[in-house]
Amino acid sequence: MAASSQNTSVGFIGLGIMGKAMARNILKAGFKLTVFNRTPEKAAELVQEGALLAESPAAVAAASDIVFTCVPDTPDVEKVLFGPGGVVEGAEAGMVVIDCSTISATATMEFAARLKEHEIDLVDSPVSGGPQGAVNGTLSCMIGGDDAVVTRCMPVFEAIGKTFVHIGPTGAGQITKSCNQLVICATMMGMSEAVALCKKQGIDPEKMRQALVGGAARSFVMENHCKRLIDETLDPGFRAALMLKDMKLAMTVGRDAGVFMPSTTLATQMLTALSETERAGLDSAAVGLVFQELSGIR
Amino acid sequence: MAASSQNTSVGFIGLGIMGKAMARNILKAGFKLTVFNRTPEKAAELVQEGALLAESPAAVAAASDIVFTCVPDTPDVEKVLFGPGGVVEGAEAGMVVIDCSTISATATMEFAARLKEHEIDLVDSPVSGGPQGAVNGTLSCMIGGDDAVVTRCMPVFEAIGKTFVHIGPTGAGQITKSCNQLVICATMMGMSEAVALCKKQGIDPEKMRQALVGGAARSFVMENHCKRLIDETLDPGFRAALMLKDMKLAMTVGRDAGVFMPSTTLATQMLTALSETERAGLDSAAVGLVFQELSGIR
């Protein structure tokens, strides 16, 4: 039976910028919502709006049919699922975990197998669209999981996103998210070189950008990241440290699968250079500054 | 005074797929048009439609106020301008050459200086938008040249294109075209890795592509080149050999200016690998096949 706000209790673990906005949209859609966050103060607004605050991931699981996790990295997912007071301690058989974190695809498949021992299904659904997409409920969800389980979860998905592609079995969502991030970074390598070339030649990079977005070089990256780089408005946005984490995830899945990935290797190195020069907190588009420095511009 | 179809005779040298379509749109806009092509048979249709056929670039220049050149590479432009029977032999002082070829920015600046000795102005205006854009008169033009000269030429430009960005002085159009091509190639490096990763992991790359074009990884390349690669519909399109030529032009301008360009270096190498395995005639998106082969997929 598909989930509905009448017959389904939802849990949400991890109320960061993304998670809090997603949880709010689930609440607005009429689902009973139980939340947990390591720092409980971050749940205060949601509680005022009608969410129940649980004391542990286990308590969230005990109150819920479907539990979302949205935490920073692979070890954080492992901890909320399997650590002390974790999801498996409270869950009944038949519960579903939807992990919206961007983490290792390999670990996701391992976690799915471990959850299966408790008769819990894991759906991985990393998202694209950023904080604004989370607030507006217009996220793009890259979904991996069993057909029947994903179908059952769709009404809850529809509360948080707009575009849903069920890619394949558990782990396929994470692999697709890696593809998403590495394509963005590959384009950022090109835009960084283009901006450096224009600056070095005394050409207004903004005029170049305007010409490119009118033709076959157009992209979200040229519209947004390139504009940020040119204007040097580099407050995140999406932090370079997180993009570096995502490139390392892509490198790991590529290494495990044996895939030739020179562009992702380059992007990883350039983001490493940005991070190691104390700029990990800037927007990922700041990687273009390194290209300019290495061209003697800055 | 701005050019108009009443007071301006136009010449066109180089009636390839792009040039012929552009020349036809100039004719349709009501300009008197004189054409030259190395293989005169390719001019037959245009002559039926009202164009005059000249016997040499010099004869085109003698009959024209503004002469377009649209030929494959830097030496071809040099030949039609300065070779035997070239443009400078027939041109009167005050004539303008608009070069729509994609050639070396450095050579463009040299050609401009040599033309200036004959009191001829050079405007570089490489285009983006492909054969379909040329036919429909919707090309994007990246224009380099003196303000007054470019302004004078605008009515003729409007016959061939839709988007016009006057980037800067002569040569700036070519540098911007290099930026356009290197950003496309950088994105193609990423999409090639993404498709290889999905194939190696047993994930349908088309589902990945659909997820990506709905989010921040969206681009013309993911919409078009990536689809071609997945479907293996690799008839050009835009031939890999031409894209390799364009990457070499970008590398040259980057080298001359002293710009750090690792992504363009990578793209040049991957396109070289495609060309040297006898696939230079395929669409440039075929570069993704090399990534698959190097990942043990094909």
PDB file of N, CA and C in Angstrom, chain A residues 87-166:
ATOM      1  N   VAL A  87      18.861   3.557  14.751  1.00  0.00           N
ATOM      2  CA  VAL A  87      17.576   3.203  14.135  1.00  0.00           C
ATOM      3  C   VAL A  87      17.216   1.725  14.343  1.00  0.00           C
ATOM      4  N   VAL A  88      18.188   0.827  14.156  1.00  0.00           N
ATOM      5  CA  VAL A  88      17.866  -0.607  14.229  1.00  0.00           C
ATOM      6  C   VAL A  88      17.385  -1.021  15.619  1.00  0.00           C
ATOM      7  N   GLU A  89      17.738  -0.246  16.643  1.00  0.00           N
ATOM      8  CA  GLU A  89      17.296  -0.590  18.006  1.00  0.00           C
ATOM      9  C   GLU A  89      15.808  -0.319  18.220  1.00  0.00           C
ATOM     10  N   GLY A  90      15.226   0.596  17.395  1.00  0.00           N
ATOM     11  CA  GLY A  90      13.821   0.948  17.612  1.00  0.00           C
ATOM     12  C   GLY A  90      12.884   0.477  16.525  1.00  0.00           C
ATOM     13  N   ALA A  91      13.415   0.089  15.392  1.00  0.00           N
ATOM     14  CA  ALA A  91      12.572  -0.164  14.217  1.00  0.00           C
ATOM     15  C   ALA A  91      11.818  -1.483  14.299  1.00  0.00           C
ATOM     16  N   GLU A  92      10.584  -1.473  13.792  1.00  0.00           N
ATOM     17  CA  GLU A  92       9.852  -2.733  13.586  1.00  0.00           C
ATOM     18  C   GLU A  92      10.148  -3.260  12.190  1.00  0.00           C
ATOM     19  N   ALA A  93       9.957  -4.561  12.011  1.00  0.00           N
ATOM     20  CA  ALA A  93      10.118  -5.157  10.684  1.00  0.00           C
ATOM     21  C   ALA A  93       9.189  -4.445   9.701  1.00  0.00           C
ATOM     22  N   GLY A  94       9.681  -4.199   8.488  1.00  0.00           N
ATOM     23  CA  GLY A  94       8.860  -3.549   7.466  1.00  0.00           C
ATOM     24  C   GLY A  94       9.088  -2.059   7.351  1.00  0.00           C
ATOM     25  N   MET A  95       9.862  -1.490   8.303  1.00  0.00           N
ATOM     26  CA  MET A  95      10.149  -0.064   8.211  1.00  0.00           C
ATOM     27  C   MET A  95      11.064   0.210   7.019  1.00  0.00           C
ATOM     28  N   VAL A  96      11.015   1.448   6.523  1.00  0.00           N
ATOM     29  CA  VAL A  96      11.878   1.862   5.411  1.00  0.00           C
ATOM     30  C   VAL A  96      12.733   3.042   5.851  1.00  0.00           C
ATOM     31  N   VAL A  97      14.028   2.975   5.553  1.00  0.00           N
ATOM     32  CA  VAL A  97      14.919   4.123   5.721  1.00  0.00           C
ATOM     33  C   VAL A  97      15.166   4.743   4.344  1.00  0.00           C
ATOM     34  N   ILE A  98      14.928   6.047   4.240  1.00  0.00           N
ATOM     35  CA  ILE A  98      15.285   6.787   3.022  1.00  0.00           C
ATOM     36  C   ILE A  98      16.463   7.682   3.367  1.00  0.00           C
ATOM     37  N   ASP A  99      17.627   7.364   2.799  1.00  0.00           N
ATOM     38  CA  ASP A  99      18.818   8.151   3.106  1.00  0.00           C
ATOM     39  C   ASP A  99      19.040   9.206   2.024  1.00  0.00           C
ATOM     40  N   CYS A 100      18.876  10.478   2.412  1.00  0.00           N
ATOM     41  CA  CYS A 100      19.068  11.603   1.482  1.00  0.00           C
ATOM     42  C   CYS A 100      20.473  12.183   1.565  1.00  0.00           C
ATOM     43  N   SER A 101      21.319  11.616   2.413  1.00  0.00           N
ATOM     44  CA  SER A 101      22.702  12.079   2.501  1.00  0.00           C
ATOM     45  C   SER A 101      23.427  11.739   1.201  1.00  0.00           C
ATOM     46  N   THR A 102      24.520  12.457   0.936  1.00  0.00           N
ATOM     47  CA  THR A 102      25.399  12.064  -0.172  1.00  0.00           C
ATOM     48  C   THR A 102      26.577  11.330   0.442  1.00  0.00           C
ATOM     49  N   ILE A 103      26.587   9.990   0.274  1.00  0.00           N
ATOM     50  CA  ILE A 103      27.620   9.159   0.907  1.00  0.00           C
ATOM     51  C   ILE A 103      28.110   8.098  -0.080  1.00  0.00           C
ATOM     52  N   SER A 104      29.010   7.247   0.398  1.00  0.00           N
ATOM     53  CA  SER A 104      29.593   6.192  -0.424  1.00  0.00           C
ATOM     54  C   SER A 104      28.535   5.209  -0.939  1.00  0.00           C
ATOM     55  N   ALA A 105      28.581   4.934  -2.246  1.00  0.00           N
ATOM     56  CA  ALA A 105      27.674   3.947  -2.836  1.00  0.00           C
ATOM     57  C   ALA A 105      27.975   2.551  -2.299  1.00  0.00           C
ATOM     58  N   THR A 106      29.254   2.255  -2.129  1.00  0.00           N
ATOM     59  CA  THR A 106      29.655   0.934  -1.626  1.00  0.00           C
ATOM     60  C   THR A 106      29.121   0.729  -0.207  1.00  0.00           C
ATOM     61  N   ALA A 107      29.297   1.737   0.645  1.00  0.00           N
ATOM     62  CA  ALA A 107      28.789   1.659   2.015  1.00  0.00           C
ATOM     63  C   ALA A 107      27.267   1.540   2.014  1.00  0.00           C
ATOM     64  N   THR A 108      26.613   2.257   1.107  1.00  0.00           N
ATOM     65  CA  THR A 108      25.149   2.188   1.025  1.00  0.00           C
ATOM     66  C   THR A 108      24.686   0.747   0.805  1.00  0.00           C
ATOM     67  N   MET A 109      25.371   0.038  -0.090  1.00  0.00           N
ATOM     68  CA  MET A 109      24.990  -1.350  -0.358  1.00  0.00           C
ATOM     69  C   MET A 109      25.247  -2.240   0.857  1.00  0.00           C
ATOM     70  N   GLU A 110      26.333  -1.964   1.583  1.00  0.00           N
ATOM     71  CA  GLU A 110      26.613  -2.700   2.822  1.00  0.00           C
ATOM     72  C   GLU A 110      25.541  -2.424   3.880  1.00  0.00           C
ATOM     73  N   PHE A 111      25.186  -1.135   4.037  1.00  0.00           N
ATOM     74  CA  PHE A 111      24.173  -0.767   5.030  1.00  0.00           C
ATOM     75  C   PHE A 111      22.837  -1.446   4.700  1.00  0.00           C
ATOM     76  N   ALA A 112      22.519  -1.515   3.399  1.00  0.00           N
ATOM     77  CA  ALA A 112      21.262  -2.147   2.977  1.00  0.00           C
ATOM     78  C   ALA A 112      21.226  -3.611   3.402  1.00  0.00           C
ATOM     79  N   ALA A 113      22.360  -4.281   3.230  1.00  0.00           N
ATOM     80  CA  ALA A 113      22.420  -5.703   3.595  1.00  0.00           C
ATOM     81  C   ALA A 113      22.263  -5.879   5.110  1.00  0.00           C
ATOM     82  N   ARG A 114      22.919  -4.993   5.883  1.00  0.00           N
ATOM     83  CA  ARG A 114      22.818  -5.091   7.346  1.00  0.00           C
ATOM     84  C   ARG A 114      21.392  -4.782   7.825  1.00  0.00           C
ATOM     85  N   LEU A 115      20.735  -3.778   7.199  1.00  0.00           N
ATOM     86  CA  LEU A 115      19.357  -3.432   7.576  1.00  0.00           C
ATOM     87  C   LEU A 115      18.404  -4.575   7.236  1.00  0.00           C
ATOM     88  N   LYS A 116      18.705  -5.265   6.127  1.00  0.00           N
ATOM     89  CA  LYS A 116      17.839  -6.360   5.668  1.00  0.00           C
ATOM     90  C   LYS A 116      17.745  -7.457   6.736  1.00  0.00           C
ATOM     91  N   GLU A 117      18.832  -7.642   7.497  1.00  0.00           N
ATOM     92  CA  GLU A 117      18.821  -8.630   8.594  1.00  0.00           C
ATOM     93  C   GLU A 117      17.762  -8.288   9.643  1.00  0.00           C
ATOM     94  N   HIS A 118      17.441  -6.984   9.729  1.00  0.00           N
ATOM     95  CA  HIS A 118      16.386  -6.535  10.660  1.00  0.00           C
ATOM     96  C   HIS A 118      15.049  -6.352   9.944  1.00  0.00           C
ATOM     97  N   GLU A 119      14.963  -6.839   8.683  1.00  0.00           N
ATOM     98  CA  GLU A 119      13.768  -6.651   7.841  1.00  0.00           C
ATOM     99  C   GLU A 119      13.424  -5.183   7.652  1.00  0.00           C
ATOM    100  N   ILE A 120      14.471  -4.371   7.528  1.00  0.00           N
ATOM    101  CA  ILE A 120      14.314  -2.944   7.198  1.00  0.00           C
ATOM    102  C   ILE A 120      14.824  -2.733   5.780  1.00  0.00           C
ATOM    103  N   ASP A 121      14.056  -1.994   4.970  1.00  0.00           N
ATOM    104  CA  ASP A 121      14.505  -1.680   3.602  1.00  0.00           C
ATOM    105  C   ASP A 121      15.216  -0.337   3.575  1.00  0.00           C
ATOM    106  N   LEU A 122      16.269  -0.254   2.750  1.00  0.00           N
ATOM    107  CA  LEU A 122      16.978   1.013   2.573  1.00  0.00           C
ATOM    108  C   LEU A 122      16.772   1.515   1.148  1.00  0.00           C
ATOM    109  N   VAL A 123      16.342   2.761   1.049  1.00  0.00           N
ATOM    110  CA  VAL A 123      16.273   3.462  -0.239  1.00  0.00           C
ATOM    111  C   VAL A 123      17.282   4.594  -0.166  1.00  0.00           C
ATOM    112  N   ASP A 124      18.190   4.679  -1.155  1.00  0.00           N
ATOM    113  CA  ASP A 124      19.087   5.837  -1.172  1.00  0.00           C
ATOM    114  C   ASP A 124      18.515   6.871  -2.134  1.00  0.00           C
ATOM    115  N   SER A 125      18.484   8.107  -1.669  1.00  0.00           N
ATOM    116  CA  SER A 125      17.916   9.171  -2.487  1.00  0.00           C
ATOM    117  C   SER A 125      18.651  10.484  -2.260  1.00  0.00           C
ATOM    118  N   PRO A 126      19.929  10.536  -2.675  1.00  0.00           N
ATOM    119  CA  PRO A 126      20.607  11.828  -2.636  1.00  0.00           C
ATOM    120  C   PRO A 126      19.835  12.814  -3.514  1.00  0.00           C
ATOM    121  N   VAL A 127      19.975  14.090  -3.180  1.00  0.00           N
ATOM    122  CA  VAL A 127      19.177  15.112  -3.859  1.00  0.00           C
ATOM    123  C   VAL A 127      20.072  16.145  -4.516  1.00  0.00           C
ATOM    124  N   SER A 128      19.509  16.849  -5.472  1.00  0.00           N
ATOM    125  CA  SER A 128      20.165  17.973  -6.135  1.00  0.00           C
ATOM    126  C   SER A 128      19.176  19.124  -6.159  1.00  0.00           C
ATOM    127  N   GLY A 129      19.686  20.336  -6.025  1.00  0.00           N
ATOM    128  CA  GLY A 129      18.789  21.495  -6.062  1.00  0.00           C
ATOM    129  C   GLY A 129      19.090  22.498  -4.971  1.00  0.00           C
ATOM    130  N   GLY A 130      19.910  22.079  -3.984  1.00  0.00           N
ATOM    131  CA  GLY A 130      20.398  23.028  -2.990  1.00  0.00           C
ATOM    132  C   GLY A 130      19.364  23.485  -1.987  1.00  0.00           C
ATOM    133  N   PRO A 131      19.775  24.369  -1.077  1.00  0.00           N
ATOM    134  CA  PRO A 131      18.879  24.850  -0.016  1.00  0.00           C
ATOM    135  C   PRO A 131      17.575  25.442  -0.567  1.00  0.00           C
ATOM    136  N   GLN A 132      17.671  26.188  -1.676  1.00  0.00           N
ATOM    137  CA  GLN A 132      16.468  26.797  -2.230  1.00  0.00           C
ATOM    138  C   GLN A 132      15.481  25.727  -2.694  1.00  0.00           C
ATOM    139  N   GLY A 133      16.008  24.671  -3.336  1.00  0.00           N
ATOM    140  CA  GLY A 133      15.157  23.564  -3.777  1.00  0.00           C
ATOM    141  C   GLY A 133      14.528  22.832  -2.607  1.00  0.00           C
ATOM    142  N   ALA A 134      15.287  22.726  -1.498  1.00  0.00           N
ATOM    143  CA  ALA A 134      14.758  22.063  -0.299  1.00  0.00           C
ATOM    144  C   ALA A 134      13.615  22.875   0.294  1.00  0.00           C
ATOM    145  N   VAL A 135      13.790  24.198   0.370  1.00  0.00           N
ATOM    146  CA  VAL A 135      12.750  25.076   0.917  1.00  0.00           C
ATOM    147  C   VAL A 135      11.493  25.030   0.042  1.00  0.00           C
ATOM    148  N   ASN A 136      11.699  25.108  -1.275  1.00  0.00           N
ATOM    149  CA  ASN A 136      10.558  25.168  -2.194  1.00  0.00           C
ATOM    150  C   ASN A 136       9.926  23.807  -2.498  1.00  0.00           C
ATOM    151  N   GLY A 137      10.547  22.730  -1.980  1.00  0.00           N
ATOM    152  CA  GLY A 137      10.024  21.392  -2.291  1.00  0.00           C
ATOM    153  C   GLY A 137      10.196  21.018  -3.746  1.00  0.00           C
ATOM    154  N   THR A 138      11.283  21.522  -4.362  1.00  0.00           N
ATOM    155  CA  THR A 138      11.514  21.253  -5.786  1.00  0.00           C
ATOM    156  C   THR A 138      12.811  20.489  -6.021  1.00  0.00           C
ATOM    157  N   LEU A 139      13.252  19.719  -5.041  1.00  0.00           N
ATOM    158  CA  LEU A 139      14.486  18.959  -5.190  1.00  0.00           C
ATOM    159  C   LEU A 139      14.361  17.922  -6.294  1.00  0.00           C
ATOM    160  N   SER A 140      15.516  17.577  -6.878  1.00  0.00           N
ATOM    161  CA  SER A 140      15.611  16.467  -7.818  1.00  0.00           C
ATOM    162  C   SER A 140      16.163  15.272  -7.032  1.00  0.00           C
ATOM    163  N   CYS A 141      15.419  14.146  -7.020  1.00  0.00           N
ATOM    164  CA  CYS A 141      15.798  12.985  -6.217  1.00  0.00           C
ATOM    165  C   CYS A 141      16.305  11.866  -7.117  1.00  0.00           C
ATOM    166  N   MET A 142      17.506  11.365  -6.813  1.00  0.00           N
ATOM    167  CA  MET A 142      18.099  10.258  -7.556  1.00  0.00           C
ATOM    168  C   MET A 142      17.956   9.004  -6.708  1.00  0.00           C
ATOM    169  N   ILE A 143      17.007   8.140  -7.077  1.00  0.00           N
ATOM    170  CA  ILE A 143      16.536   7.111  -6.164  1.00  0.00           C
ATOM    171  C   ILE A 143      17.060   5.732  -6.520  1.00  0.00           C
ATOM    172  N   GLY A 144      17.601   5.030  -5.500  1.00  0.00           N
ATOM    173  CA  GLY A 144      17.992   3.634  -5.647  1.00  0.00           C
ATOM    174  C   GLY A 144      17.237   2.778  -4.643  1.00  0.00           C
ATOM    175  N   GLY A 145      16.657   1.661  -5.102  1.00  0.00           N
ATOM    176  CA  GLY A 145      15.944   0.785  -4.176  1.00  0.00           C
ATOM    177  C   GLY A 145      15.032  -0.183  -4.918  1.00  0.00           C
ATOM    178  N   ASP A 146      14.428  -1.109  -4.167  1.00  0.00           N
ATOM    179  CA  ASP A 146      13.491  -2.066  -4.760  1.00  0.00           C
ATOM    180  C   ASP A 146      12.256  -1.340  -5.296  1.00  0.00           C
ATOM    181  N   ASP A 147      11.748  -1.809  -6.435  1.00  0.00           N
ATOM    182  CA  ASP A 147      10.592  -1.166  -7.073  1.00  0.00           C
ATOM    183  C   ASP A 147       9.428  -0.957  -6.103  1.00  0.00           C
ATOM    184  N   ALA A 148       9.032  -2.043  -5.418  1.00  0.00           N
ATOM    185  CA  ALA A 148       7.832  -1.986  -4.578  1.00  0.00           C
ATOM    186  C   ALA A 148       8.016  -1.002  -3.423  1.00  0.00           C
ATOM    187  N   VAL A 149       9.209  -1.002  -2.857  1.00  0.00           N
ATOM    188  CA  VAL A 149       9.485  -0.122  -1.720  1.00  0.00           C
ATOM    189  C   VAL A 149       9.468   1.337  -2.165  1.00  0.00           C
ATOM    190  N   VAL A 150      10.102   1.617  -3.319  1.00  0.00           N
ATOM    191  CA  VAL A 150      10.147   2.985  -3.837  1.00  0.00           C
ATOM    192  C   VAL A 150       8.729   3.469  -4.147  1.00  0.00           C
ATOM    193  N   THR A 151       7.920   2.603  -4.761  1.00  0.00           N
ATOM    194  CA  THR A 151       6.536   2.968  -5.091  1.00  0.00           C
ATOM    195  C   THR A 151       5.764   3.340  -3.824  1.00  0.00           C
ATOM    196  N   ARG A 152       5.969   2.542  -2.780  1.00  0.00           N
ATOM    197  CA  ARG A 152       5.282   2.785  -1.513  1.00  0.00           C
ATOM    198  C   ARG A 152       5.658   4.149  -0.930  1.00  0.00           C
ATOM    199  N   CYS A 153       6.908   4.550  -1.142  1.00  0.00           N
ATOM    200  CA  CYS A 153       7.402   5.798  -0.542  1.00  0.00           C
ATOM    201  C   CYS A 153       7.058   7.043  -1.352  1.00  0.00           C
ATOM    202  N   MET A 154       6.572   6.871  -2.575  1.00  0.00           N
ATOM    203  CA  MET A 154       6.403   8.025  -3.475  1.00  0.00           C
ATOM    204  C   MET A 154       5.598   9.185  -2.884  1.00  0.00           C
ATOM    205  N   PRO A 155       4.476   8.919  -2.185  1.00  0.00           N
ATOM    206  CA  PRO A 155       3.721  10.066  -1.633  1.00  0.00           C
ATOM    207  C   PRO A 155       4.548  10.930  -0.675  1.00  0.00           C
ATOM    208  N   VAL A 156       5.465  10.319   0.054  1.00  0.00           N
ATOM    209  CA  VAL A 156       6.325  11.111   0.938  1.00  0.00           C
ATOM    210  C   VAL A 156       7.383  11.849   0.116  1.00  0.00           C
ATOM    211  N   PHE A 157       7.955  11.153  -0.884  1.00  0.00           N
ATOM    212  CA  PHE A 157       8.903  11.828  -1.785  1.00  0.00           C
ATOM    213  C   PHE A 157       8.283  13.085  -2.377  1.00  0.00           C
ATOM    214  N   GLU A 158       7.005  12.963  -2.770  1.00  0.00           N
ATOM    215  CA  GLU A 158       6.367  14.099  -3.454  1.00  0.00           C
ATOM    216  C   GLU A 158       6.240  15.333  -2.561  1.00  0.00           C
ATOM    217  N   ALA A 159       6.349  15.125  -1.252  1.00  0.00           N
ATOM    218  CA  ALA A 159       6.314  16.276  -0.338  1.00  0.00           C
ATOM    219  C   ALA A 159       7.621  17.079  -0.386  1.00  0.00           C
ATOM    220  N   ILE A 160       8.724  16.432  -0.784  1.00  0.00           N
ATOM    221  CA  ILE A 160      10.027  17.118  -0.696  1.00  0.00           C
ATOM    222  C   ILE A 160      10.616  17.501  -2.048  1.00  0.00           C
ATOM    223  N   GLY A 161      10.171  16.860  -3.122  1.00  0.00           N
ATOM    224  CA  GLY A 161      10.829  17.099  -4.405  1.00  0.00           C
ATOM    225  C   GLY A 161       9.879  17.271  -5.558  1.00  0.00           C
ATOM    226  N   LYS A 162      10.487  17.467  -6.716  1.00  0.00           N
ATOM    227  CA  LYS A 162       9.702  17.707  -7.931  1.00  0.00           C
ATOM    228  C   LYS A 162      10.078  16.717  -9.024  1.00  0.00           C
ATOM    229  N   THR A 163      11.387  16.414  -9.136  1.00  0.00           N
ATOM    230  CA  THR A 163      11.846  15.480 -10.157  1.00  0.00           C
ATOM    231  C   THR A 163      12.324  14.206  -9.469  1.00  0.00           C
ATOM    232  N   PHE A 164      11.777  13.063  -9.887  1.00  0.00           N
ATOM    233  CA  PHE A 164      12.153  11.788  -9.282  1.00  0.00           C
ATOM    234  C   PHE A 164      12.586  10.842 -10.382  1.00  0.00           C
ATOM    235  N   VAL A 165      13.824  10.358 -10.318  1.00  0.00           N
ATOM    236  CA  VAL A 165      14.222   9.325 -11.256  1.00  0.00           C
ATOM    237  C   VAL A 165      14.653   8.110 -10.437  1.00  0.00           C
ATOM    238  N   HIS A 166      13.889   7.015 -10.600  1.00  0.00           N
ATOM    239  CA  HIS A 166      14.256   5.758  -9.949  1.00  0.00           C
ATOM    240  C   HIS A 166      15.283   5.080 -10.841  1.00  0.00           C
TER     241      HIS A 166
END
